[in-house]
Amino acid sequence: MGGVSAIGILREIILEAIRYTAKGEWKVLILDGGSRKVVESAVKEDDILKENVISIEQIEQKRPMNTSIDALYLLSPEPHIVDCLMADFERRRYRRSHIIWTSLLRPELRGRIEKSPMAREQIAQLQVLNIDFFPSESHLITFRDPWSFPMLYHPACNPQVRSHMDKLAQKIVSVCVSLGEYPVIRYYHPLNPTHEASVLCTHLARFVQDELDQYAKYHEDFPPASPRPRGALLITDRSMDPFAPLIHEFTYQAMIHDLLPIKAGETVYYKTVVNQGEANEEEKDMEINEKDKIWVENRHLHMKDLLEKLVSDFNKFRADNPQFAESGDNANSLNNIKDMLAGLPQFQQGKEAYSLHLNMAQESMSIFQKCKLADIASVEQSLATGLDEDYKKPKTMADQVVRLLDDEGVSSPDRIRLIMQYLIYRGGLFPSDITNLLAHARLPPQDGEVIHNLDLLGVRVNKPIKDAVIPRPALFGKKALLAEGSEDSALSRFEPAVKVMLEEFVRGVLDQNLFPFTKPHLDATDGLTAQESISQASLRSAKPTWARTRPSAMEPRQRIIVFVAGGATYSESRACYEISRNLSKDVFLATSHMVSPGLFLRQVGDLSVDKRRLDLPADRPRPKAPAHLFEREPPPPKPRAPSPQPPTATMNSMNLNAPSRNVGPSPTKSAPNGAAPTPSLGTSRLTPDPSKLSKKDKEPKEKTKRSFFGSKK
């Protein structure tokens, strides 16, 4: 999708800060481990070096002294990083220091710097950039913090929730400031909560509102003037939609993260074979990122549509390369295409890209057939939507679930996902029914912990004996369904709650009881119409512009930020892209981390594990500044006295055959074995002239005798 990109916005913010700091002068850029990851997520090293930067160094590592040049520090506001910075001040490592923090520095750390005479003397500039986040896609932002899930939902983490939510609020504010938005804030507020974490969104929304108000108070230029309608921030959490991380999604990105061994960390890799069938065949980790045009264009397609498009695009690729198009082979199947790619060494980059996506698509479809995902998905869709394929109330769901649990072809993770979805659909089960379902699935009793832990996410697990059997009501009531007869609707009827929430928000009908405002007296006067009528330019002046009923393609698009606490799914990411495209908005999904079904099962299971076994970063020893930063450098070696030099020039000019200048005859030494006598060195110029000797020099000197250790005898 074209237009604005979170990656591009972050890139410009970082490069502009580097460009206008110590403008026109050469400088050294100093990063730390955390800020380096932020910079690398959006900016290339070559682009940084073009901005009068002679080198990029890391503050924790050993660095040379450079007192003749300025340093630009781009640092994370952590205590050990402040220690590293103070060590540099003590050394006076650089001429002047320009310091930029990625987010707000805590008062005690800021006070430590301000009270230091050395720091005040060397600091030329001090500012906060608010870039503490990682844009992984144009409209997808993560904090790379999978530990946020247990911090928010594990019962033993309650004492640490407040500090963790403070950090989340700071990061969300960084996203808003970077996007130039002072948004209206609404948050998910479950109507009949049963879990302790039901107040999560309420508190987080108020923390974010306070931080934004504080930022605006001290930054008169925020928000920047813009013709865009005022933005919106919708804060939800993982408990709003427990189906989304459990159901099988068959769009390309969601499907490969569910079924394939994708390595998803700071970068996303998939191990595949390149140059298959050739002499240079090798297994290679291929990176999947925004630079891959095939990936960007196709990641949200349904797998059925993807296979057709890959074949079509590959045939176009052949047509654009006539020397390759001469082949008479048929390119209408994945196997034929892979065979043709083996004969295309001259187009290595395109060859590897197509090989990667063809391999991933083929492997995904192989698992789809092997694990009977069509049968599983048919049941899942009825459980998640409450409607069967004919859009009627489903019947015999228990029998269908049990039949799949008994099937040998269904994998163990799919069985437990199916039980969890059935439990959510029924609004809880009797404990004996849960035990029977686990027995049918041939799952160990400890897997029941994963099911029971759903209670911590607001899902009712155990149903009282006298309770009526009432299916779990839909969060947003009945929504518009796909038209009957749609070919792919049978296995894709379910839409994540985030999509329905966004649709109702844009239409101005989002329930204010379910999603209240943080400032209802200011923001909810006329609902969404009031929000859309206030542009960024009029926010401070309170001069509203006239609302437009329907934005045109040329009009500025409203920016909507959706934050999902506890992790978001790839189906929710797809939904945000679709709303952006279909409703002329720019929707950015922000979250602590992306959740695949496998990761979700592990994290829910860990909610009953001893907290000490989770190895949470908050429980680890705090990082310390490296010791070498505080070690005094050895003093430079003292210059040695010059050793006496041999009289080379004099000896070179000696002429042993020249007549002696001495007054007396030249003494000679007798040579052994009757050889000719050897002239003494007294014939050379080294012999002093007696006429020039002083009286003291002419007097004979008494020879001093010394012992072995040098003492006189």
XYZ file of C-alpha atoms in Angstrom:
713
model
C 0.000 0.000 0.000
C 1.427 3.342 -1.033
C 1.366 6.636 0.814
C 2.602 7.266 4.333
C 4.889 4.685 5.953
C 5.920 4.376 9.594
C 9.348 3.191 8.419
C 9.763 6.269 6.221
C 8.596 8.608 8.993
C 11.083 7.167 11.494
C 13.849 7.295 8.896
C 13.298 11.003 8.242
C 13.131 11.827 11.969
C 16.473 10.130 12.637
C 18.267 11.538 9.590
C 16.952 15.045 10.244
C 18.194 14.924 13.836
C 21.649 13.827 12.658
C 21.685 16.373 9.821
C 20.856 19.429 11.951
C 22.933 18.540 14.992
C 26.325 20.264 14.756
C 25.255 21.237 11.265
C 28.067 21.436 8.755
C 30.644 19.905 11.111
C 32.072 16.411 11.096
C 30.969 14.283 14.018
C 31.015 10.796 15.513
C 27.647 9.062 16.061
C 27.503 7.122 19.346
C 24.714 4.544 19.807
C 23.977 1.928 22.456
C 22.671 -1.608 21.988
C 19.028 -0.532 22.229
C 19.165 2.647 20.162
C 21.202 0.856 17.489
C 18.283 -1.545 16.927
C 15.873 1.389 16.586
C 18.129 3.114 14.051
C 18.791 -0.061 12.059
C 15.042 -0.748 11.796
C 14.619 2.295 9.540
C 17.958 3.757 8.382
C 20.859 2.373 6.377
C 24.386 2.990 7.598
C 25.374 4.578 4.272
C 22.612 7.180 4.642
C 23.943 8.127 8.072
C 27.552 8.455 6.884
C 26.406 10.935 4.222
C 25.378 13.375 6.966
C 28.905 14.463 7.991
C 29.335 11.397 10.225
C 32.870 10.001 10.123
C 32.086 6.833 12.095
C 29.357 5.037 14.055
C 30.411 3.654 17.428
C 28.712 1.895 20.338
C 28.981 3.444 23.778
C 29.413 0.119 25.613
C 32.433 -0.827 23.511
C 36.029 0.339 23.648
C 36.525 3.495 21.616
C 39.493 5.737 20.877
C 39.817 9.204 22.400
C 38.950 11.924 19.897
C 39.158 15.334 21.551
C 39.262 17.188 18.244
C 35.745 16.294 17.057
C 32.141 16.555 18.294
C 30.098 13.516 19.331
C 26.389 13.002 18.649
C 24.968 10.567 21.210
C 21.675 8.870 20.268
C 20.939 6.845 23.395
C 18.318 4.836 25.287
C 17.315 6.429 28.630
C 18.580 3.561 30.784
C 20.617 3.873 34.007
C 23.626 1.905 32.740
C 23.705 3.983 29.554
C 23.819 7.151 31.680
C 26.760 5.562 33.525
C 28.528 5.045 30.197
C 27.844 8.663 29.216
C 29.208 10.014 32.506
C 32.352 7.922 32.028
C 32.867 9.638 28.655
C 32.466 13.061 30.297
C 35.016 12.156 32.933
C 37.505 11.178 30.246
C 36.645 14.199 28.085
C 36.622 11.754 25.232
C 35.233 14.200 22.625
C 35.359 17.942 22.020
C 31.648 18.618 22.573
C 28.661 16.359 23.162
C 25.238 16.568 21.512
C 22.861 14.202 23.333
C 19.560 12.868 21.959
C 17.474 10.397 23.965
C 15.123 7.966 22.214
C 12.458 8.668 24.860
C 11.969 10.674 28.038
C 14.728 10.425 30.634
C 13.611 9.678 34.179
C 13.887 12.672 36.553
C 16.570 11.094 38.748
C 18.749 10.309 35.730
C 18.222 13.757 34.248
C 19.113 15.347 37.601
C 22.329 13.363 37.778
C 23.472 14.811 34.453
C 22.344 18.347 35.244
C 24.216 18.383 38.579
C 27.512 17.269 37.053
C 29.897 20.185 36.318
C 31.775 18.027 33.808
C 28.541 17.213 31.959
C 27.363 20.834 31.882
C 30.741 21.919 30.564
C 30.797 19.429 27.685
C 27.119 19.204 26.631
C 26.328 21.444 23.674
C 22.773 20.158 23.078
C 20.249 17.970 24.907
C 16.917 16.778 23.476
C 14.377 13.927 23.383
C 13.402 12.429 20.020
C 10.545 10.029 21.022
C 11.422 7.146 18.716
C 11.302 4.191 21.112
C 9.522 1.745 18.785
C 10.176 -0.526 15.808
C 8.223 -0.176 12.547
C 8.347 -3.618 10.964
C 5.997 -2.697 8.096
C 4.607 0.505 6.630
C 1.566 0.346 8.948
C 2.725 -2.140 11.589
C 4.682 -1.059 14.679
C 5.922 -3.340 17.452
C 7.868 -2.834 20.668
C 9.644 -6.207 20.345
C 8.515 -7.115 23.856
C 6.930 -10.594 24.045
C 7.399 -10.474 27.843
C 4.620 -7.877 27.958
C 2.021 -10.676 27.851
C 3.000 -12.321 31.173
C 3.659 -8.898 32.722
C 0.038 -7.948 32.046
C -1.740 -11.252 32.722
C 0.396 -13.410 35.055
C -1.053 -13.159 38.588
C 2.410 -13.035 40.176
C 3.348 -9.950 38.107
C 0.721 -7.707 39.700
C 3.292 -5.657 41.680
C 5.125 -4.842 38.449
C 2.133 -3.995 36.269
C 2.153 -0.273 37.097
C 5.778 0.271 36.067
C 5.297 -1.824 32.934
C 2.237 0.162 31.904
C 4.203 3.386 32.427
C 6.746 2.101 29.903
C 4.014 1.071 27.470
C 2.454 4.522 27.758
C 5.802 6.178 26.971
C 6.197 4.037 23.867
C 2.641 4.718 22.673
C 3.268 8.447 23.134
C 6.449 8.063 21.044
C 4.332 6.587 18.240
C 1.787 9.432 18.450
C 4.441 12.157 18.522
C 6.368 10.624 15.630
C 3.172 10.443 13.553
C 2.387 14.051 14.476
C -0.875 13.163 16.221
C -2.524 14.457 19.398
C -5.351 11.947 19.099
C -8.745 11.448 20.622
C -8.344 8.368 22.850
C -10.915 5.605 23.258
C -10.359 2.296 25.019
C -11.902 -1.146 25.370
C -14.021 -1.462 28.501
C -15.698 -4.894 28.804
C -19.268 -4.546 29.993
C -19.466 -7.591 32.285
C -15.849 -8.364 33.198
C -14.930 -11.443 35.184
C -11.123 -11.204 35.109
C -8.739 -9.046 37.079
C -7.071 -7.628 33.966
C -10.376 -6.145 32.738
C -9.203 -2.688 33.888
C -6.006 -2.921 31.851
C -7.151 -0.736 28.949
C -8.772 1.789 31.281
C -5.569 2.447 33.197
C -3.341 2.335 30.127
C -5.533 4.846 28.279
C -5.377 7.267 31.185
C -1.597 6.900 31.453
C -1.260 7.665 27.745
C -3.629 10.653 27.992
C -1.634 12.116 30.897
C 1.670 11.651 29.083
C 0.331 13.231 25.891
C -1.109 16.201 27.787
C 2.199 16.675 29.571
C 4.095 16.540 26.286
C 1.767 19.087 24.669
C 2.136 21.374 27.687
C 5.898 21.679 27.217
C 5.946 21.592 23.398
C 3.987 24.481 21.962
C 4.579 23.229 18.418
C 2.730 19.966 19.156
C 0.702 18.842 17.360
C 2.208 20.233 14.155
C -0.161 22.147 11.901
C -1.800 19.801 9.418
C -4.917 19.769 7.222
C -5.580 16.169 8.311
C -8.603 15.440 10.495
C -7.601 14.897 14.082
C -6.276 11.400 14.652
C -7.655 8.720 16.948
C -6.054 6.193 19.281
C -8.021 3.018 20.061
C -6.573 0.984 22.928
C -7.553 -2.686 23.225
C -5.983 -5.803 24.679
C -5.689 -9.478 23.861
C -8.761 -10.383 25.920
C -11.056 -8.491 23.489
C -10.780 -11.236 20.882
C -9.559 -14.653 22.104
C -10.578 -16.311 18.820
C -8.117 -14.371 16.626
C -4.904 -16.064 17.876
C -6.506 -19.534 17.839
C -8.362 -19.792 14.537
C -6.633 -20.896 11.336
C -6.235 -17.948 8.972
C -5.522 -18.750 5.315
C -4.103 -15.464 4.114
C -0.443 -15.780 3.119
C 1.330 -13.962 5.971
C -0.811 -15.409 8.747
C -0.671 -18.908 7.276
C 3.113 -19.177 6.994
C 3.610 -17.821 10.534
C 1.156 -20.455 11.747
C 2.371 -23.480 9.773
C 6.024 -22.953 8.810
C 9.180 -22.742 10.975
C 9.559 -18.987 10.481
C 12.305 -17.367 12.553
C 10.639 -14.166 13.714
C 12.838 -11.915 15.836
C 14.434 -8.603 14.970
C 14.259 -9.867 11.394
C 12.081 -12.567 9.803
C 13.828 -15.518 8.129
C 12.794 -18.732 6.447
C 15.249 -21.495 5.677
C 14.828 -22.718 2.115
C 16.820 -24.335 -0.683
C 18.069 -22.028 -3.424
C 19.532 -23.040 -6.783
C 17.714 -26.351 -6.451
C 19.058 -29.040 -8.774
C 22.215 -27.086 -9.628
C 25.842 -27.549 -8.695
C 25.656 -24.552 -6.317
C 22.503 -25.760 -4.542
C 22.467 -24.633 -0.910
C 20.185 -24.252 2.081
C 19.903 -20.589 2.949
C 18.159 -18.343 5.473
C 16.126 -15.945 3.329
C 15.016 -12.676 4.907
C 11.385 -11.630 4.491
C 11.057 -7.843 4.665
C 9.626 -4.708 3.067
C 12.283 -4.739 0.340
C 10.748 -7.889 -1.128
C 8.117 -6.586 -3.551
C 6.586 -10.023 -4.040
C 6.038 -10.275 -0.296
C 4.609 -6.772 0.125
C 2.156 -7.192 -2.764
C 0.893 -10.637 -1.773
C 1.146 -11.108 2.005
C -2.555 -10.411 2.670
C -3.947 -12.520 -0.181
C -5.946 -15.644 0.503
C -3.790 -18.676 -0.296
C -6.046 -19.672 -3.190
C -5.624 -16.256 -4.795
C -1.920 -16.217 -3.990
C -1.185 -19.383 -5.944
C -2.926 -18.002 -9.027
C -1.131 -14.654 -8.727
C 2.323 -16.198 -8.268
C 1.850 -18.164 -11.489
C 0.605 -15.047 -13.304
C 3.448 -12.874 -12.006
C 6.005 -15.506 -12.893
C 4.749 -15.686 -16.461
C 5.025 -11.904 -16.660
C 8.559 -12.197 -15.315
C 9.346 -14.594 -18.166
C 7.828 -12.247 -20.731
C 9.957 -9.370 -19.427
C 13.063 -11.505 -19.969
C 12.884 -12.757 -23.598
C 15.999 -14.899 -23.343
C 14.267 -16.897 -20.617
C 10.849 -16.888 -22.306
C 12.166 -18.987 -25.176
C 11.607 -22.081 -23.095
C 8.657 -24.058 -24.373
C 7.845 -25.521 -20.956
C 4.427 -24.969 -19.463
C 4.471 -22.495 -16.533
C 1.050 -23.253 -15.138
C 2.048 -25.283 -12.082
C 4.345 -24.709 -9.135
C 6.546 -27.709 -9.978
C 7.100 -26.565 -13.570
C 7.938 -23.054 -12.418
C 10.489 -24.373 -9.932
C 12.100 -26.458 -12.672
C 12.345 -23.413 -14.944
C 13.908 -21.345 -12.183
C 16.746 -23.848 -11.992
C 17.766 -22.772 -15.486
C 17.810 -19.066 -14.762
C 21.181 -18.255 -13.171
C 21.489 -14.815 -14.754
C 18.542 -13.451 -12.758
C 19.712 -14.510 -9.306
C 17.803 -11.968 -7.225
C 14.469 -12.537 -8.928
C 15.154 -16.232 -9.011
C 15.732 -16.469 -5.257
C 12.682 -14.311 -4.468
C 10.336 -16.438 -6.553
C 11.927 -19.625 -5.225
C 11.344 -18.451 -1.659
C 7.657 -17.678 -2.110
C 6.934 -20.687 -4.279
C 8.567 -22.944 -1.690
C 6.663 -21.354 1.193
C 3.340 -21.526 -0.671
C 3.903 -25.142 -1.686
C 4.975 -26.188 1.820
C 1.967 -24.428 3.374
C -0.451 -26.187 1.043
C 1.222 -29.523 1.744
C 0.634 -29.053 5.485
C -2.906 -27.824 4.789
C -3.739 -31.134 3.112
C -1.741 -33.387 5.408
C -3.208 -31.974 8.643
C -6.809 -31.819 7.368
C -7.021 -28.083 7.916
C -10.021 -27.725 5.603
C -12.112 -29.914 7.921
C -10.777 -28.159 11.019
C -11.355 -24.683 9.577
C -14.938 -25.484 8.658
C -15.729 -26.251 12.297
C -13.649 -23.314 13.578
C -15.564 -20.849 11.396
C -18.874 -22.003 12.859
C -17.517 -21.732 16.411
C -16.051 -18.258 15.879
C -18.986 -16.725 13.981
C -21.865 -18.628 15.561
C -23.123 -19.441 12.041
C -22.638 -22.409 9.753
C -21.789 -22.260 6.046
C -25.430 -21.490 5.260
C -25.384 -18.578 7.746
C -27.691 -20.422 10.105
C -27.271 -21.421 13.725
C -24.866 -24.398 13.732
C -26.004 -27.768 15.006
C -24.210 -30.810 16.409
C -21.042 -28.777 17.078
C -20.037 -31.099 19.930
C -20.155 -34.135 17.630
C -18.112 -32.366 14.954
C -15.482 -31.325 17.496
C -15.199 -34.814 19.002
C -14.923 -36.380 15.541
C -11.918 -34.184 14.761
C -10.328 -34.844 18.161
C -10.493 -38.576 17.449
C -8.906 -38.169 14.001
C -5.296 -39.351 13.865
C -4.544 -36.856 11.119
C -5.204 -33.854 13.366
C -2.086 -32.633 15.183
C -1.949 -32.170 18.968
C -1.656 -28.331 18.815
C -4.694 -28.216 16.503
C -6.655 -30.389 18.917
C -6.033 -28.111 21.883
C -6.847 -25.054 19.753
C -10.119 -26.704 18.787
C -11.033 -27.446 22.428
C -10.256 -23.850 23.447
C -12.438 -22.444 20.663
C -15.291 -24.793 21.548
C -15.038 -23.696 25.177
C -15.186 -20.007 24.169
C -18.156 -20.708 21.891
C -20.089 -22.456 24.688
C -19.284 -19.760 27.263
C -17.579 -22.327 29.476
C -17.835 -26.104 30.056
C -18.356 -28.413 32.984
C -15.011 -29.647 34.365
C -15.957 -33.236 33.469
C -16.598 -32.210 29.855
C -13.139 -30.622 29.644
C -11.599 -33.839 30.987
C -13.510 -35.930 28.431
C -12.445 -33.689 25.544
C -8.787 -33.948 26.617
C -9.172 -37.731 26.729
C -10.648 -37.808 23.219
C -7.748 -35.640 22.037
C -5.247 -37.958 23.790
C -3.628 -34.927 25.400
C -1.814 -35.106 28.757
C -3.609 -33.580 31.769
C -0.988 -30.802 32.014
C -2.255 -29.455 28.676
C -5.428 -28.684 30.561
C -3.489 -25.838 32.223
C -3.494 -23.959 28.920
C -7.275 -24.248 28.759
C -7.857 -23.207 32.383
C -5.534 -20.207 32.023
C -7.962 -18.669 29.511
C -9.810 -17.527 32.605
C -7.065 -14.896 33.101
C -8.029 -13.424 29.711
C -11.700 -13.046 30.597
C -12.890 -16.329 29.097
C -15.248 -18.256 31.354
C -13.769 -21.748 31.561
C -15.800 -23.633 34.200
C -19.569 -23.433 33.879
C -21.751 -23.887 36.974
C -23.920 -26.997 36.965
C -27.239 -25.105 37.000
C -26.146 -22.572 34.382
C -28.176 -22.396 31.190
C -26.388 -23.235 27.951
C -26.061 -19.819 26.330
C -23.603 -19.330 23.480
C -21.105 -16.545 24.007
C -22.632 -13.356 22.540
C -20.737 -11.612 19.765
C -18.815 -8.557 20.930
C -20.327 -6.225 18.331
C -23.593 -8.028 17.693
C -24.480 -9.209 14.207
C -22.274 -7.867 11.458
C -22.654 -7.853 7.711
C -21.740 -11.244 6.314
C -20.114 -12.159 3.060
C -22.518 -12.735 0.225
C -23.635 -16.303 -0.112
C -21.923 -18.136 -2.903
C -18.560 -16.471 -2.377
C -16.019 -19.162 -3.165
C -13.613 -18.520 -0.292
C -16.209 -17.491 2.302
C -16.668 -20.998 3.699
C -13.225 -21.017 5.375
C -12.881 -17.232 5.839
C -16.166 -16.049 7.318
C -14.581 -14.930 10.568
C -13.217 -11.395 10.847
C -11.182 -10.271 13.873
C -12.924 -7.947 16.305
C -10.387 -5.209 15.481
C -11.816 -4.934 11.955
C -15.409 -4.608 13.140
C -14.304 -2.061 15.752
C -12.608 0.053 13.060
C -15.590 -0.158 10.708
C -17.965 1.050 13.409
C -15.539 3.756 14.501
C -15.239 5.175 10.982
C -19.023 5.102 10.565
C -19.389 6.891 13.908
C -21.463 4.160 15.561
C -18.878 2.603 17.900
C -20.555 1.964 21.258
C -19.365 4.569 23.772
C -20.111 2.233 26.672
C -17.904 -0.462 25.201
C -15.276 2.050 23.987
C -15.499 5.164 26.169
C -13.437 8.339 25.701
C -10.703 9.350 28.118
C -12.115 12.901 27.923
C -15.829 12.425 27.278
C -16.683 16.044 28.160
C -14.362 17.269 25.381
C -14.181 14.551 22.747
C -17.587 12.890 22.786
C -19.834 15.939 22.303
C -20.909 14.925 18.853
C -19.290 11.497 18.610
C -17.096 10.791 15.610
C -18.478 13.743 13.632
C -16.906 16.116 16.127
C -13.618 14.252 15.925
C -13.432 14.386 12.171
C -14.333 18.063 12.059
C -11.299 19.135 14.086
C -8.080 19.344 12.139
C -4.625 19.402 13.677
C -4.278 23.062 12.733
C -7.390 24.008 14.692
C -6.703 21.869 17.763
C -5.101 24.629 19.803
C -6.991 27.558 18.339
C -10.351 25.800 18.759
C -11.455 26.991 15.331
C -13.259 23.964 13.883
C -13.307 23.341 10.175
C -16.420 22.070 8.404
C -16.756 18.318 8.411
C -16.900 16.565 5.088
C -19.290 13.692 4.756
C -17.036 11.622 2.530
C -13.297 12.133 2.029
C -12.069 12.255 -1.534
C -8.888 10.634 -2.787
C -7.084 14.002 -2.780
C -8.034 14.965 0.768
C -5.668 14.300 3.691
C -6.428 10.974 5.334
C -7.183 10.669 9.008
C -4.637 8.648 10.956
C -5.958 5.997 13.328
C -3.644 4.180 15.730
C -4.816 0.842 17.142
C -2.831 -0.441 20.113
C -3.337 -4.072 21.152
C -1.826 -4.799 24.577
C -0.571 -8.348 25.029
C 0.238 -8.953 21.363
C -1.558 -8.712 18.020
C -2.189 -11.310 15.315
C -1.403 -11.145 11.612
C -5.125 -11.339 10.839
C -5.556 -8.112 12.828
C -2.707 -6.530 10.900
C -4.392 -7.519 7.630
C -7.656 -5.999 8.850
C -5.977 -2.650 9.495
C -4.539 -2.589 5.968
C -7.943 -3.413 4.505
C -9.673 -0.617 6.436
C -6.976 1.813 5.279
C -7.508 0.836 1.667
C -11.303 0.550 1.666
C -12.233 3.518 3.875
C -9.516 6.041 2.905
C -7.833 6.100 6.304
C -4.275 5.493 7.463
C -4.606 2.827 10.148
C -1.444 1.926 12.079
C -1.431 -1.196 14.216
C 0.885 -0.924 17.234
C 1.513 -3.717 19.715
C 4.059 -5.161 22.099
C 4.741 -8.113 19.778
C 3.181 -10.220 17.042
C 1.470 -13.415 18.127
C 1.319 -16.660 16.165
C -0.999 -19.451 17.356
C 1.959 -21.484 18.596
C 3.362 -18.581 20.618
C -0.075 -17.791 22.034
C -0.504 -21.352 23.323
C 2.921 -21.234 24.985
C 2.301 -17.848 26.575
C -1.147 -18.787 27.891
C 0.330 -22.003 29.299
C 3.047 -20.006 31.073
C 0.473 -18.001 33.035
C 0.347 -20.814 35.615
C 4.102 -21.412 35.686
C 6.235 -20.205 38.599
C 7.172 -16.635 37.707
C 10.836 -17.312 38.470
C 10.977 -19.776 35.576
C 9.846 -17.209 33.021
C 13.142 -15.260 33.099
C 11.387 -11.920 32.714
C 13.693 -8.992 31.891
C 12.254 -7.105 34.876
C 13.537 -9.874 37.178
C 17.023 -10.092 35.703
C 20.001 -8.264 37.220
C 20.132 -4.755 35.881
C 22.729 -4.288 33.164
C 25.848 -2.394 34.178
C 28.209 -0.188 32.275
C 31.304 -2.130 31.132
C 34.226 -1.894 33.571
C 36.665 -0.820 30.865
C 34.905 2.553 30.589
C 36.060 3.430 34.122
C 39.619 2.179 33.815
C 42.250 4.838 33.553
C 44.191 4.683 30.369
C 47.918 4.067 30.996
C 49.990 7.273 30.790
C 51.937 7.712 27.592
C 55.503 6.293 27.871
C 58.178 8.841 28.799
C 60.548 9.702 25.954
C 63.840 7.875 26.313
C 67.150 9.685 26.311
C 68.771 9.277 22.921
C 71.375 6.525 22.990
C 74.855 7.479 21.805
C 75.149 7.083 18.102
C 78.255 5.596 16.500
C 80.345 8.170 14.574
C 79.244 6.759 11.269
C 79.791 9.923 9.284
C 83.269 10.402 10.718
C 84.296 6.818 10.107
C 83.014 6.973 6.551
C 85.279 9.925 5.868
C 88.369 8.270 7.339
C 91.352 7.696 5.052
C 93.740 5.235 6.588
C 96.402 5.990 3.966
C 96.441 9.704 4.617
C 99.451 11.159 6.451
C 98.963 11.381 10.167
C 98.343 14.712 11.839
C 99.979 13.472 15.035
C 103.354 14.880 16.041
C 104.929 11.639 17.154
C 105.520 8.470 15.132
C 102.645 6.127 14.693
C 102.788 3.201 17.059
C 102.357 -0.225 15.558
C 101.310 -3.594 16.880
C 103.155 -6.741 16.055
C 101.076 -9.083 14.009
C 101.097 -12.705 14.907
C 102.637 -15.346 12.686
C 104.962 -12.783 11.106
C 102.198 -10.843 9.407
C 102.601 -7.216 8.516
C 102.019 -4.793 11.379
C 98.512 -3.332 11.696
C 98.231 0.443 11.763
C 96.776 1.836 15.002
C 93.614 3.918 15.040
C 95.901 6.688 16.191
C 96.484 7.438 12.516
C 92.855 8.464 12.119
C 91.023 11.653 12.912
C 89.643 10.091 16.080
C 92.951 10.680 17.833
C 92.704 13.944 19.782
C 95.184 16.703 19.098
C 97.525 16.993 22.110
C 97.778 20.725 21.598
C 94.042 21.042 22.265
C 93.975 19.019 25.477
C 93.309 20.935 28.677
C 95.532 20.637 31.680
C 92.968 18.440 33.410
C 92.812 16.108 30.428
C 96.601 15.788 30.314
C 96.804 14.610 33.957
C 96.692 10.805 34.304
C 93.462 9.466 35.875
C 93.464 6.954 38.713
C 91.683 3.771 37.755
C 88.683 3.059 40.018
C 88.134 -0.529 41.078
C 84.557 -1.745 41.610
C 83.119 -4.904 43.100
C 80.589 -7.214 41.331
C 77.589 -5.144 42.524
C 79.175 -1.837 41.504
C 80.426 -0.562 44.891
C 83.850 1.000 45.073
C 86.694 -0.943 46.638
